[in-house]
mmCIF file of C-alpha atoms in Angstrom:
data_model
loop_
_atom_site.group_PDB
_atom_site.id
_atom_site.type_symbol
_atom_site.label_atom_id
_atom_site.label_comp_id
_atom_site.label_asym_id
_atom_site.label_seq_id
_atom_site.Cartn_x
_atom_site.Cartn_y
_atom_site.Cartn_z
ATOM 1 C CA UNK A 1 -10.142 13.380 19.169
ATOM 2 C CA UNK A 2 -11.211 9.706 20.170
ATOM 3 C CA UNK A 3 -10.631 8.128 16.713
ATOM 4 C CA UNK A 4 -6.875 9.378 16.986
ATOM 5 C CA UNK A 5 -6.615 8.171 20.087
ATOM 6 C CA UNK A 6 -4.723 4.805 19.590
ATOM 7 C CA UNK A 7 -1.886 6.581 17.722
ATOM 8 C CA UNK A 8 0.089 8.343 20.683
ATOM 9 C CA UNK A 9 2.675 5.779 21.131
ATOM 10 C CA UNK A 10 5.634 5.101 20.546
ATOM 11 C CA UNK A 11 4.926 1.647 18.379
ATOM 12 C CA UNK A 12 3.143 3.854 16.135
ATOM 13 C CA UNK A 13 5.768 6.791 15.825
ATOM 14 C CA UNK A 14 8.467 3.925 14.958
ATOM 15 C CA UNK A 15 6.428 2.653 12.710
ATOM 16 C CA UNK A 16 5.014 5.573 11.021
ATOM 17 C CA UNK A 17 8.924 6.774 10.871
ATOM 18 C CA UNK A 18 9.817 3.260 9.063
ATOM 19 C CA UNK A 19 7.343 4.065 6.663
ATOM 20 C CA UNK A 20 8.906 7.602 6.015
ATOM 21 C CA UNK A 21 12.487 5.725 5.950
ATOM 22 C CA UNK A 22 11.951 3.375 3.052
ATOM 23 C CA UNK A 23 9.878 4.990 1.528
ATOM 24 C CA UNK A 24 13.092 7.232 0.969
ATOM 25 C CA UNK A 25 15.349 4.620 0.095
ATOM 26 C CA UNK A 26 13.569 2.852 -2.783
ATOM 27 C CA UNK A 27 13.095 6.418 -4.033
ATOM 28 C CA UNK A 28 16.260 7.453 -4.820
ATOM 29 C CA UNK A 29 17.238 4.120 -4.736
ATOM 30 C CA UNK A 30 14.959 3.710 -8.022
ATOM 31 C CA UNK A 31 15.022 6.811 -9.948
ATOM 32 C CA UNK A 32 18.338 6.375 -9.840
ATOM 33 C CA UNK A 33 18.099 3.770 -12.128
ATOM 34 C CA UNK A 34 16.418 5.852 -14.849
ATOM 35 C CA UNK A 35 19.473 8.612 -15.267
ATOM 36 C CA UNK A 36 20.435 8.470 -18.609
ATOM 37 C CA UNK A 37 23.910 8.870 -17.704
ATOM 38 C CA UNK A 38 24.748 8.940 -21.422
ATOM 39 C CA UNK A 39 21.986 11.620 -21.978
ATOM 40 C CA UNK A 40 25.488 14.493 -23.623
ATOM 41 C CA UNK A 41 25.820 12.559 -26.290
ATOM 42 C CA UNK A 42 24.418 12.771 -29.607
ATOM 43 C CA UNK A 43 23.443 10.198 -30.164
ATOM 44 C CA UNK A 44 22.088 8.365 -26.081
ATOM 45 C CA UNK A 45 21.047 5.417 -25.845
ATOM 46 C CA UNK A 46 16.916 5.335 -25.502
ATOM 47 C CA UNK A 47 15.817 4.307 -21.291
ATOM 48 C CA UNK A 48 17.155 0.676 -20.249
ATOM 49 C CA UNK A 49 13.703 -1.073 -19.210
ATOM 50 C CA UNK A 50 14.985 -4.230 -17.888
ATOM 51 C CA UNK A 51 17.514 -2.509 -16.029
ATOM 52 C CA UNK A 52 14.660 0.367 -14.274
ATOM 53 C CA UNK A 53 12.000 -2.887 -14.144
ATOM 54 C CA UNK A 54 14.132 -4.722 -12.275
ATOM 55 C CA UNK A 55 15.647 -1.913 -9.515
ATOM 56 C CA UNK A 56 12.443 -0.713 -8.342
ATOM 57 C CA UNK A 57 11.370 -4.329 -7.351
ATOM 58 C CA UNK A 58 14.292 -5.719 -5.888
ATOM 59 C CA UNK A 59 14.723 -2.215 -4.454
ATOM 60 C CA UNK A 60 11.249 -2.747 -2.895
ATOM 61 C CA UNK A 61 11.772 -6.130 -1.859
ATOM 62 C CA UNK A 62 14.438 -5.157 0.056
ATOM 63 C CA UNK A 63 12.625 -2.702 1.798
ATOM 64 C CA UNK A 64 9.783 -5.287 2.952
ATOM 65 C CA UNK A 65 12.216 -7.784 3.908
ATOM 66 C CA UNK A 66 13.385 -5.075 6.472
ATOM 67 C CA UNK A 67 10.357 -3.142 7.920
ATOM 68 C CA UNK A 68 7.789 -5.650 7.266
ATOM 69 C CA UNK A 69 8.044 -6.373 10.976
ATOM 70 C CA UNK A 70 8.527 -2.668 11.787
ATOM 71 C CA UNK A 71 6.020 -0.759 9.581
ATOM 72 C CA UNK A 72 3.332 -3.566 7.978
ATOM 73 C CA UNK A 73 6.123 -2.412 5.261
ATOM 74 C CA UNK A 74 3.494 -0.325 3.034
ATOM 75 C CA UNK A 75 5.563 2.043 1.615
ATOM 76 C CA UNK A 76 2.771 2.778 -0.896
ATOM 77 C CA UNK A 77 -0.644 4.342 -0.205
ATOM 78 C CA UNK A 78 -2.628 1.920 -2.703
ATOM 79 C CA UNK A 79 -1.095 -0.933 -0.511
ATOM 80 C CA UNK A 80 -1.798 1.478 2.734
ATOM 81 C CA UNK A 81 -6.340 2.803 0.822
ATOM 82 C CA UNK A 82 -6.469 -1.613 0.735
ATOM 83 C CA UNK A 83 -5.847 -2.308 4.824
ATOM 84 C CA UNK A 84 -7.153 -0.061 5.581
ATOM 85 C CA UNK A 85 -11.506 -1.071 3.753
ATOM 86 C CA UNK A 86 -10.205 -4.716 4.340
ATOM 87 C CA UNK A 87 -10.692 -3.013 7.792
ATOM 88 C CA UNK A 88 -6.275 -3.672 8.721
ATOM 89 C CA UNK A 89 -5.453 -0.285 9.501
ATOM 90 C CA UNK A 90 -7.538 2.258 10.672
ATOM 91 C CA UNK A 91 -8.329 5.728 8.409
ATOM 92 C CA UNK A 92 -6.987 7.838 11.343
ATOM 93 C CA UNK A 93 -3.840 5.886 10.961
ATOM 94 C CA UNK A 94 -3.382 6.228 8.038
ATOM 95 C CA UNK A 95 -3.275 9.232 7.317
ATOM 96 C CA UNK A 96 0.545 9.660 9.414
ATOM 97 C CA UNK A 97 1.154 6.797 6.888
ATOM 98 C CA UNK A 98 0.093 8.242 3.510
ATOM 99 C CA UNK A 99 2.027 11.224 4.694
ATOM 100 C CA UNK A 100 5.013 10.314 5.951
ATOM 101 C CA UNK A 101 5.311 8.046 2.533
ATOM 102 C CA UNK A 102 4.887 11.210 0.702
ATOM 103 C CA UNK A 103 7.592 12.755 2.579
ATOM 104 C CA UNK A 104 9.747 10.216 2.758
ATOM 105 C CA UNK A 105 8.737 10.103 -1.177
ATOM 106 C CA UNK A 106 10.290 14.138 -1.616
ATOM 107 C CA UNK A 107 13.578 13.966 0.094
ATOM 108 C CA UNK A 108 14.264 11.089 -1.736
ATOM 109 C CA UNK A 109 14.502 13.066 -4.556
ATOM 110 C CA UNK A 110 15.398 15.782 -3.197
ATOM 111 C CA UNK A 111 18.725 14.020 -2.415
ATOM 112 C CA UNK A 112 18.846 12.766 -5.864
ATOM 113 C CA UNK A 113 18.232 15.834 -6.924
ATOM 114 C CA UNK A 114 21.068 16.895 -4.790
ATOM 115 C CA UNK A 115 23.502 14.224 -6.206
ATOM 116 C CA UNK A 116 23.224 14.648 -9.896
ATOM 117 C CA UNK A 117 25.116 16.422 -11.975
ATOM 118 C CA UNK A 118 21.985 19.011 -13.956
ATOM 119 C CA UNK A 119 23.445 17.906 -18.098
ATOM 120 C CA UNK A 120 22.581 14.224 -16.998
ATOM 121 C CA UNK A 121 19.111 14.803 -14.621
ATOM 122 C CA UNK A 122 15.957 14.932 -16.694
ATOM 123 C CA UNK A 123 13.012 14.740 -15.919
ATOM 124 C CA UNK A 124 14.094 12.596 -12.314
ATOM 125 C CA UNK A 125 12.086 10.009 -13.218
ATOM 126 C CA UNK A 126 8.474 11.320 -13.561
ATOM 127 C CA UNK A 127 5.788 10.036 -14.366
ATOM 128 C CA UNK A 128 4.326 11.249 -18.014
ATOM 129 C CA UNK A 129 1.551 9.565 -19.686
ATOM 130 C CA UNK A 130 1.821 8.337 -23.077
ATOM 131 C CA UNK A 131 1.082 10.854 -25.707
ATOM 132 C CA UNK A 132 -0.241 8.529 -28.092
ATOM 133 C CA UNK A 133 -2.792 6.704 -25.695
ATOM 134 C CA UNK A 134 -5.496 9.162 -23.909
ATOM 135 C CA UNK A 135 -5.247 10.374 -20.138
ATOM 136 C CA UNK A 136 -8.682 7.268 -19.360
ATOM 137 C CA UNK A 137 -6.286 4.917 -21.079
ATOM 138 C CA UNK A 138 -3.571 5.451 -18.738
ATOM 139 C CA UNK A 139 -5.615 5.538 -16.060
ATOM 140 C CA UNK A 140 -6.858 1.476 -16.241
ATOM 141 C CA UNK A 141 -2.755 1.011 -17.079
ATOM 142 C CA UNK A 142 -2.396 2.585 -13.841
ATOM 143 C CA UNK A 143 -5.444 0.968 -12.263
ATOM 144 C CA UNK A 144 -4.766 -2.556 -13.332
ATOM 145 C CA UNK A 145 -0.804 -2.909 -13.247
ATOM 146 C CA UNK A 146 -1.432 -1.728 -8.942
ATOM 147 C CA UNK A 147 -4.637 -4.861 -9.062
ATOM 148 C CA UNK A 148 -1.524 -7.040 -9.226
ATOM 149 C CA UNK A 149 0.179 -5.625 -7.031
ATOM 150 C CA UNK A 150 -2.082 -4.832 -4.201
ATOM 151 C CA UNK A 151 -3.759 -9.288 -5.253
ATOM 152 C CA UNK A 152 -0.373 -10.105 -4.148
ATOM 153 C CA UNK A 153 0.519 -8.845 -1.320
ATOM 154 C CA UNK A 154 -2.379 -10.140 -0.109
ATOM 155 C CA UNK A 155 -2.026 -13.684 -1.329
ATOM 156 C CA UNK A 156 1.781 -13.309 -0.404
ATOM 157 C CA UNK A 157 0.595 -12.572 3.200
ATOM 158 C CA UNK A 158 -1.627 -14.534 3.879
ATOM 159 C CA UNK A 159 -2.405 -16.136 7.462
ATOM 160 C CA UNK A 160 -4.748 -18.821 6.717
ATOM 161 C CA UNK A 161 -3.351 -20.422 3.885
ATOM 162 C CA UNK A 162 -1.021 -23.349 4.398
ATOM 163 C CA UNK A 163 0.902 -22.708 1.061
ATOM 164 C CA UNK A 164 3.012 -20.819 1.622
ATOM 165 C CA UNK A 165 7.054 -20.692 0.671
ATOM 166 C CA UNK A 166 9.560 -18.905 -0.336
ATOM 167 C CA UNK A 167 10.221 -14.970 0.190
ATOM 168 C CA UNK A 168 7.008 -13.769 0.888
ATOM 169 C CA UNK A 169 8.722 -9.906 -0.023
ATOM 170 C CA UNK A 170 10.648 -10.615 -2.708
ATOM 171 C CA UNK A 171 6.523 -11.399 -4.573
ATOM 172 C CA UNK A 172 5.850 -8.458 -4.304
ATOM 173 C CA UNK A 173 9.166 -7.090 -5.882
ATOM 174 C CA UNK A 174 8.399 -9.092 -8.539
ATOM 175 C CA UNK A 175 5.207 -8.057 -9.097
ATOM 176 C CA UNK A 176 6.579 -4.466 -8.965
ATOM 177 C CA UNK A 177 9.053 -5.638 -11.687
ATOM 178 C CA UNK A 178 5.877 -6.945 -13.506
ATOM 179 C CA UNK A 179 4.415 -4.747 -13.566
ATOM 180 C CA UNK A 180 6.987 -2.088 -14.118
ATOM 181 C CA UNK A 181 8.072 -3.631 -17.614
ATOM 182 C CA UNK A 182 5.012 -4.281 -19.136
ATOM 183 C CA UNK A 183 3.860 -0.593 -17.944
ATOM 184 C CA UNK A 184 6.528 2.187 -18.927
ATOM 185 C CA UNK A 185 6.071 2.693 -22.255
ATOM 186 C CA UNK A 186 2.716 3.642 -21.207
ATOM 187 C CA UNK A 187 2.496 5.684 -18.010
ATOM 188 C CA UNK A 188 6.100 5.488 -16.657
ATOM 189 C CA UNK A 189 4.391 2.924 -14.178
ATOM 190 C CA UNK A 190 4.056 4.653 -11.330
ATOM 191 C CA UNK A 191 1.767 1.416 -9.837
ATOM 192 C CA UNK A 192 3.055 3.950 -6.098
ATOM 193 C CA UNK A 193 0.921 8.062 -5.649
ATOM 194 C CA UNK A 194 3.999 8.319 -3.237
ATOM 195 C CA UNK A 195 6.804 6.904 -5.733
ATOM 196 C CA UNK A 196 4.987 9.537 -8.474
ATOM 197 C CA UNK A 197 4.101 12.693 -6.168
ATOM 198 C CA UNK A 198 8.134 12.683 -4.523
ATOM 199 C CA UNK A 199 9.827 13.688 -7.961
ATOM 200 C CA UNK A 200 6.766 16.168 -9.220
ATOM 201 C CA UNK A 201 7.332 18.115 -6.060
ATOM 202 C CA UNK A 202 10.552 18.654 -6.689
ATOM 203 C CA UNK A 203 10.580 18.594 -10.458
ATOM 204 C CA UNK A 204 7.334 21.097 -9.808
ATOM 205 C CA UNK A 205 5.965 18.978 -13.096
ATOM 206 C CA UNK A 206 2.089 18.146 -11.642
ATOM 207 C CA UNK A 207 1.007 17.662 -15.702
ATOM 208 C CA UNK A 208 -1.834 14.451 -14.971
ATOM 209 C CA UNK A 209 -0.561 13.831 -11.785
ATOM 210 C CA UNK A 210 -4.162 13.241 -10.780
ATOM 211 C CA UNK A 211 -4.312 10.062 -12.224
ATOM 212 C CA UNK A 212 -0.710 8.370 -9.769
ATOM 213 C CA UNK A 213 -3.064 9.113 -7.740
ATOM 214 C CA UNK A 214 -6.987 7.472 -8.994
ATOM 215 C CA UNK A 215 -5.553 4.972 -10.009
ATOM 216 C CA UNK A 216 -3.647 2.958 -8.244
ATOM 217 C CA UNK A 217 -6.167 3.996 -4.837
ATOM 218 C CA UNK A 218 -9.335 2.572 -6.834
ATOM 219 C CA UNK A 219 -6.813 -1.437 -7.838
ATOM 220 C CA UNK A 220 -5.580 -1.479 -4.446
ATOM 221 C CA UNK A 221 -9.199 -1.208 -3.255
ATOM 222 C CA UNK A 222 -10.527 -3.603 -5.917
ATOM 223 C CA UNK A 223 -8.377 -6.122 -5.935
ATOM 224 C CA UNK A 224 -8.561 -5.191 -1.381
ATOM 225 C CA UNK A 225 -12.047 -5.630 -1.787
ATOM 226 C CA UNK A 226 -11.924 -9.089 -4.149
ATOM 227 C CA UNK A 227 -9.577 -10.781 -2.076
ATOM 228 C CA UNK A 228 -10.920 -10.805 1.230
ATOM 229 C CA UNK A 229 -14.209 -10.685 0.736
ATOM 230 C CA UNK A 230 -15.011 -13.299 -2.351
ATOM 231 C CA UNK A 231 -11.658 -14.857 -4.402
ATOM 232 C CA UNK A 232 -10.530 -16.238 -0.483
ATOM 233 C CA UNK A 233 -12.821 -14.455 2.346
ATOM 234 C CA UNK A 234 -12.005 -15.215 6.915
ATOM 235 C CA UNK A 235 -14.333 -17.797 7.919
ATOM 236 C CA UNK A 236 -15.450 -15.906 11.465
ATOM 237 C CA UNK A 237 -16.308 -13.011 10.277
ATOM 238 C CA UNK A 238 -18.930 -14.786 7.989
ATOM 239 C CA UNK A 239 -19.901 -16.844 10.153
ATOM 240 C CA UNK A 240 -20.746 -14.216 12.804
ATOM 241 C CA UNK A 241 -23.262 -12.396 10.512
ATOM 242 C CA UNK A 242 -24.339 -15.270 9.962
ATOM 243 C CA UNK A 243 -24.435 -14.952 13.434
ATOM 244 C CA UNK A 244 -26.644 -11.331 13.147
ATOM 245 C CA UNK A 245 -28.343 -11.609 9.718
ATOM 246 C CA UNK A 246 -30.609 -14.301 9.851
ATOM 247 C CA UNK A 247 -33.798 -15.159 6.789
ATOM 248 C CA UNK A 248 -37.513 -14.958 7.115
ATOM 249 C CA UNK A 249 -40.210 -16.305 5.733
ATOM 250 C CA UNK A 250 -39.908 -14.339 2.936
ATOM 251 C CA UNK A 251 -36.366 -15.371 2.372
ATOM 252 C CA UNK A 252 -35.060 -12.005 2.348
ATOM 253 C CA UNK A 253 -32.300 -11.078 4.697
ATOM 254 C CA UNK A 254 -32.741 -9.697 8.161
ATOM 255 C CA UNK A 255 -30.887 -7.866 11.613
ATOM 256 C CA UNK A 256 -31.937 -9.777 13.868
ATOM 257 C CA UNK A 257 -30.735 -9.543 18.081
ATOM 258 C CA UNK A 258 -27.453 -10.378 19.249
ATOM 259 C CA UNK A 259 -24.779 -10.678 21.934
ATOM 260 C CA UNK A 260 -22.015 -11.151 19.226
ATOM 261 C CA UNK A 261 -19.444 -8.616 18.417
ATOM 262 C CA UNK A 262 -18.182 -7.724 15.087
ATOM 263 C CA UNK A 263 -15.785 -6.019 16.647
ATOM 264 C CA UNK A 264 -13.888 -1.860 14.903
ATOM 265 C CA UNK A 265 -10.936 -2.340 12.957
ATOM 266 C CA UNK A 266 -8.275 -3.100 14.126
ATOM 267 C CA UNK A 267 -4.338 -2.030 13.230
ATOM 268 C CA UNK A 268 -2.119 -5.301 12.041
ATOM 269 C CA UNK A 269 -0.021 -6.767 14.478
ATOM 270 C CA UNK A 270 3.039 -6.866 13.185
ATOM 271 C CA UNK A 271 4.533 -10.238 13.474
ATOM 272 C CA UNK A 272 7.988 -11.114 13.515
ATOM 273 C CA UNK A 273 8.378 -13.637 10.009
ATOM 274 C CA UNK A 274 5.482 -12.105 8.415
ATOM 275 C CA UNK A 275 6.468 -9.738 6.067
ATOM 276 C CA UNK A 276 3.797 -6.666 5.255
ATOM 277 C CA UNK A 277 2.023 -8.790 8.104
ATOM 278 C CA UNK A 278 -1.549 -8.663 7.374
ATOM 279 C CA UNK A 279 -2.956 -10.601 10.265
ATOM 280 C CA UNK A 280 -5.654 -8.574 12.154
ATOM 281 C CA UNK A 281 -4.909 -8.190 16.088
ATOM 282 C CA UNK A 282 -6.932 -10.715 17.920
ATOM 283 C CA UNK A 283 -8.076 -11.630 21.747
ATOM 284 C CA UNK A 284 -9.927 -13.950 22.732
ATOM 285 C CA UNK A 285 -9.673 -13.582 26.664
ATOM 286 C CA UNK A 286 -9.113 -10.140 26.468
ATOM 287 C CA UNK A 287 -12.408 -7.663 27.205
ATOM 288 C CA UNK A 288 -12.269 -6.790 23.333
ATOM 289 C CA UNK A 289 -13.800 -2.385 25.008
ATOM 290 C CA UNK A 290 -10.432 -2.623 27.010
ATOM 291 C CA UNK A 291 -6.825 -2.774 26.970
ATOM 292 C CA UNK A 292 -4.980 -4.035 29.807
ATOM 293 C CA UNK A 293 -5.089 -1.180 32.233
ATOM 294 C CA UNK A 294 -8.408 -1.324 31.996
ATOM 295 C CA UNK A 295 -8.487 2.154 30.312
ATOM 296 C CA UNK A 296 -11.774 1.771 27.694
ATOM 297 C CA UNK A 297 -9.869 1.681 23.954
ATOM 298 C CA UNK A 298 -10.985 3.726 21.073
ATOM 299 C CA UNK A 299 -12.359 2.894 17.544
ATOM 300 C CA UNK A 300 -9.767 2.307 15.617
#
């Protein structure tokens, strides 16, 4: 219960509802682009990959711009998992984010199912592995395109950078479009477990569905870990770790007693003008163990 203490706030539930609504709109609009209205013709044209890719990319860019300051604009369990491993969101709160994203995806896919004539509904955009490649290859494809997406998220929303300009939301949308242009023929280009879960639940088609969870989540975690801990580590965390671990006479690192408090994983600070807002909320003057009322804080 201590781990879940921090969820009982109005701001958190506003963020969760934002994730639900953003994912609902994203899935509804994006899956709509996969509907082939010429399916009833004698020789229906193939799916327009450029149309689908642009619709997915521009939809996610719009939702990030609309909901970034409310919930962080994850709209993707893989992004949420990346935030957890980089200590920007607690594990307890991430569970509610993922549930909201999946429920929003199911709702969006369900609305599209009801609005679309059965004759042209087809597979409702269910992601499927190309029969010419193996499931292992599909897993690698999903890992790579989600790696590209999550790395873009962290790079464009890095508060330590001073060279950024333009729209972070649009950059993220471009990353989604690029992944779709490349991977639609391979796997349908999920990049997002919730996006695959929604139509799969409505159509009750879960063939190789695990690929669209394992691949994106592994890709997101790998991208977040490499960016945060290898390529652009936080200098403050590095400084604190140096104070905790020191080399002994043999050259090995040894933990030493120190009064430095490394802290527990904190939640995303939603700041205006910062898309995805992946900064960690920091307070220099307050007791890190107590809130403004003097109540002892939990670890989430």
